[in-house]
């Protein structure tokens, strides 16, 4: 769906044709799932997050402004939602740790993780999961979703040149983590970050 078609659908939804929002879901569901999956690392969490993102987008539709694309606006909602989930999970781990007095507490005890363990053990996924949430978000939006620096600058209210530098640093860190996870030595990973 191109920009003009999306704007027409949004106009119809705002005019009261709620069924048209289904077209938005059809277009955005898969890319948002991939994004949330990379951010959260769990299939069920990503599926739940996507549903919440659509609900929030529908409820906040009047706040959407046309200075960024609708899909970029959706990714911003997804980013904040995933960030909240990750912060809540971190807080739950701390509380569990303090209550139990245990040194290591798994993120989701008893919860079945994504069945695709081969993907989770993939060096790229391992490397991405080691990045900060902000770095992970930038890499996913820039590489996977192919967002321009100008669009990301509008989305995050940061200068494109600053974003480019942040992206380059995150990419170097990711490459370094991949080298280490693939059996490269520490010297290789240090030189990869320079």
GROMACS .gro file of C-alpha atoms in nm:
model
  194
    1UNK     CA    1   0.000   0.000   0.000
    2UNK     CA    2   0.155   0.330  -0.105
    3UNK     CA    3   0.146   0.656   0.090
    4UNK     CA    4  -0.165   0.796  -0.085
    5UNK     CA    5  -0.360   0.474  -0.038
    6UNK     CA    6  -0.265   0.465   0.330
    7UNK     CA    7  -0.375   0.826   0.376
    8UNK     CA    8  -0.710   0.746   0.213
    9UNK     CA    9  -0.763   0.447   0.442
   10UNK     CA   10  -0.674   0.661   0.745
   11UNK     CA   11  -0.921   0.926   0.630
   12UNK     CA   12  -1.195   0.662   0.606
   13UNK     CA   13  -1.111   0.520   0.950
   14UNK     CA   14  -1.121   0.868   1.102
   15UNK     CA   15  -1.458   0.922   0.932
   16UNK     CA   16  -1.596   0.622   1.120
   17UNK     CA   17  -1.534   0.326   0.887
   18UNK     CA   18  -1.360   0.111   1.149
   19UNK     CA   19  -1.348  -0.190   0.916
   20UNK     CA   20  -1.088  -0.006   0.706
   21UNK     CA   21  -0.845  -0.037   0.996
   22UNK     CA   22  -0.828  -0.406   0.899
   23UNK     CA   23  -0.642  -0.300   0.584
   24UNK     CA   24  -0.382  -0.128   0.800
   25UNK     CA   25  -0.349  -0.443   1.008
   26UNK     CA   26  -0.306  -0.653   0.694
   27UNK     CA   27  -0.024  -0.431   0.569
   28UNK     CA   28   0.156  -0.369   0.899
   29UNK     CA   29   0.111  -0.693   1.093
   30UNK     CA   30   0.405  -0.890   0.955
   31UNK     CA   31   0.665  -0.608   0.963
   32UNK     CA   32   0.558  -0.507   1.314
   33UNK     CA   33   0.581  -0.869   1.428
   34UNK     CA   34   0.936  -0.898   1.291
   35UNK     CA   35   1.028  -0.573   1.465
   36UNK     CA   36   0.876  -0.677   1.800
   37UNK     CA   37   1.029  -1.023   1.767
   38UNK     CA   38   1.376  -0.872   1.728
   39UNK     CA   39   1.317  -0.632   2.016
   40UNK     CA   40   1.168  -0.884   2.259
   41UNK     CA   41   1.318  -1.216   2.146
   42UNK     CA   42   1.004  -1.424   2.207
   43UNK     CA   43   0.734  -1.521   1.961
   44UNK     CA   44   0.437  -1.503   2.200
   45UNK     CA   45   0.551  -1.171   2.347
   46UNK     CA   46   0.594  -1.031   1.996
   47UNK     CA   47   0.248  -1.149   1.890
   48UNK     CA   48   0.091  -0.995   2.201
   49UNK     CA   49   0.290  -0.675   2.154
   50UNK     CA   50   0.171  -0.634   1.796
   51UNK     CA   51  -0.191  -0.659   1.908
   52UNK     CA   52  -0.130  -0.396   2.176
   53UNK     CA   53   0.044  -0.170   1.925
   54UNK     CA   54  -0.254  -0.186   1.690
   55UNK     CA   55  -0.490  -0.110   1.976
   56UNK     CA   56  -0.279   0.189   2.086
   57UNK     CA   57  -0.251   0.314   1.728
   58UNK     CA   58  -0.627   0.295   1.682
   59UNK     CA   59  -0.689   0.476   2.011
   60UNK     CA   60  -0.429   0.744   1.931
   61UNK     CA   61  -0.510   0.783   1.561
   62UNK     CA   62  -0.605   1.149   1.605
   63UNK     CA   63  -0.253   1.226   1.729
   64UNK     CA   64  -0.091   1.101   1.405
   65UNK     CA   65   0.066   1.387   1.210
   66UNK     CA   66   0.167   1.365   0.847
   67UNK     CA   67   0.525   1.491   0.899
   68UNK     CA   68   0.636   1.125   0.921
   69UNK     CA   69   0.498   0.822   0.741
   70UNK     CA   70   0.220   0.630   0.912
   71UNK     CA   71   0.438   0.318   0.927
   72UNK     CA   72   0.716   0.516   1.101
   73UNK     CA   73   0.457   0.641   1.350
   74UNK     CA   74   0.351   0.280   1.411
   75UNK     CA   75   0.714   0.179   1.472
   76UNK     CA   76   0.747   0.456   1.727
   77UNK     CA   77   0.446   0.318   1.914
   78UNK     CA   78   0.594  -0.033   1.887
   79UNK     CA   79   0.930   0.089   2.016
   80UNK     CA   80   0.780   0.251   2.324
   81UNK     CA   81   0.559  -0.050   2.391
   82UNK     CA   82   0.852  -0.293   2.363
   83UNK     CA   83   1.065  -0.066   2.579
   84UNK     CA   84   0.794  -0.068   2.847
   85UNK     CA   85   0.772  -0.448   2.829
   86UNK     CA   86   1.150  -0.484   2.858
   87UNK     CA   87   1.165  -0.243   3.152
   88UNK     CA   88   0.879  -0.426   3.324
   89UNK     CA   89   1.055  -0.760   3.269
   90UNK     CA   90   1.378  -0.616   3.411
   91UNK     CA   91   1.193  -0.485   3.716
   92UNK     CA   92   1.025  -0.824   3.764
   93UNK     CA   93   1.365  -0.996   3.755
   94UNK     CA   94   1.502  -0.757   4.018
   95UNK     CA   95   1.200  -0.807   4.244
   96UNK     CA   96   1.220  -1.184   4.200
   97UNK     CA   97   1.591  -1.174   4.273
   98UNK     CA   98   1.540  -0.971   4.589
   99UNK     CA   99   1.257  -1.194   4.709
  100UNK     CA  100   1.427  -1.522   4.633
  101UNK     CA  101   1.785  -1.422   4.704
  102UNK     CA  102   1.895  -1.615   4.397
  103UNK     CA  103   2.193  -1.501   4.190
  104UNK     CA  104   2.045  -1.578   3.850
  105UNK     CA  105   1.680  -1.570   3.760
  106UNK     CA  106   1.572  -1.661   3.413
  107UNK     CA  107   1.365  -1.409   3.226
  108UNK     CA  108   1.065  -1.635   3.186
  109UNK     CA  109   1.082  -1.935   3.414
  110UNK     CA  110   0.859  -2.212   3.288
  111UNK     CA  111   0.757  -2.013   2.981
  112UNK     CA  112   0.826  -2.185   2.652
  113UNK     CA  113   1.057  -1.977   2.437
  114UNK     CA  114   1.034  -1.954   2.060
  115UNK     CA  115   1.036  -2.294   1.903
  116UNK     CA  116   1.287  -2.178   1.645
  117UNK     CA  117   1.594  -2.238   1.861
  118UNK     CA  118   1.814  -2.240   1.552
  119UNK     CA  119   1.718  -1.875   1.496
  120UNK     CA  120   1.781  -1.785   1.859
  121UNK     CA  121   2.127  -1.943   1.842
  122UNK     CA  122   2.204  -1.760   1.519
  123UNK     CA  123   2.512  -1.538   1.577
  124UNK     CA  124   2.331  -1.234   1.435
  125UNK     CA  125   2.036  -1.274   1.673
  126UNK     CA  126   2.272  -1.329   1.966
  127UNK     CA  127   2.469  -1.018   1.869
  128UNK     CA  128   2.156  -0.803   1.829
  129UNK     CA  129   2.019  -0.920   2.163
  130UNK     CA  130   2.340  -0.796   2.334
  131UNK     CA  131   2.287  -0.441   2.208
  132UNK     CA  132   2.103  -0.183   2.415
  133UNK     CA  133   1.735  -0.137   2.336
  134UNK     CA  134   1.811   0.196   2.169
  135UNK     CA  135   2.086   0.044   1.952
  136UNK     CA  136   1.869  -0.257   1.865
  137UNK     CA  137   1.583  -0.026   1.768
  138UNK     CA  138   1.806   0.183   1.542
  139UNK     CA  139   1.958  -0.121   1.368
  140UNK     CA  140   1.622  -0.286   1.308
  141UNK     CA  141   1.457   0.028   1.173
  142UNK     CA  142   1.758   0.118   0.957
  143UNK     CA  143   1.852  -0.227   0.824
  144UNK     CA  144   1.544  -0.448   0.842
  145UNK     CA  145   1.282  -0.180   0.778
  146UNK     CA  146   1.512   0.029   0.553
  147UNK     CA  147   1.415   0.363   0.709
  148UNK     CA  148   1.616   0.667   0.597
  149UNK     CA  149   1.817   0.877   0.840
  150UNK     CA  150   1.591   1.173   0.761
  151UNK     CA  151   1.278   0.976   0.850
  152UNK     CA  152   1.437   0.840   1.167
  153UNK     CA  153   1.555   1.191   1.259
  154UNK     CA  154   1.195   1.316   1.242
  155UNK     CA  155   1.076   1.016   1.436
  156UNK     CA  156   1.328   1.049   1.722
  157UNK     CA  157   1.385   1.425   1.704
  158UNK     CA  158   1.760   1.376   1.657
  159UNK     CA  159   1.983   1.516   1.381
  160UNK     CA  160   2.045   1.273   1.091
  161UNK     CA  161   2.424   1.304   1.134
  162UNK     CA  162   2.395   1.206   1.501
  163UNK     CA  163   2.177   0.909   1.409
  164UNK     CA  164   2.426   0.802   1.144
  165UNK     CA  165   2.708   0.800   1.403
  166UNK     CA  166   2.493   0.610   1.653
  167UNK     CA  167   2.405   0.359   1.381
  168UNK     CA  168   2.769   0.311   1.282
  169UNK     CA  169   2.870   0.252   1.646
  170UNK     CA  170   2.584   0.004   1.697
  171UNK     CA  171   2.676  -0.178   1.375
  172UNK     CA  172   3.041  -0.208   1.487
  173UNK     CA  173   2.933  -0.343   1.825
  174UNK     CA  174   2.704  -0.593   1.655
  175UNK     CA  175   2.985  -0.709   1.425
  176UNK     CA  176   3.216  -0.740   1.726
  177UNK     CA  177   2.963  -0.953   1.913
  178UNK     CA  178   2.916  -1.171   1.604
  179UNK     CA  179   3.292  -1.229   1.574
  180UNK     CA  180   3.311  -1.338   1.935
  181UNK     CA  181   3.005  -1.566   1.909
  182UNK     CA  182   3.144  -1.724   1.590
  183UNK     CA  183   3.468  -1.808   1.765
  184UNK     CA  184   3.677  -1.505   1.671
  185UNK     CA  185   3.926  -1.395   1.929
  186UNK     CA  186   3.904  -1.088   2.147
  187UNK     CA  187   4.167  -0.905   1.941
  188UNK     CA  188   3.956  -0.951   1.625
  189UNK     CA  189   3.648  -0.816   1.800
  190UNK     CA  190   3.834  -0.512   1.933
  191UNK     CA  191   3.972  -0.426   1.589
  192UNK     CA  192   3.623  -0.469   1.440
  193UNK     CA  193   3.493  -0.193   1.665
  194UNK     CA  194   3.750   0.063   1.547
   0.00000   0.00000   0.00000
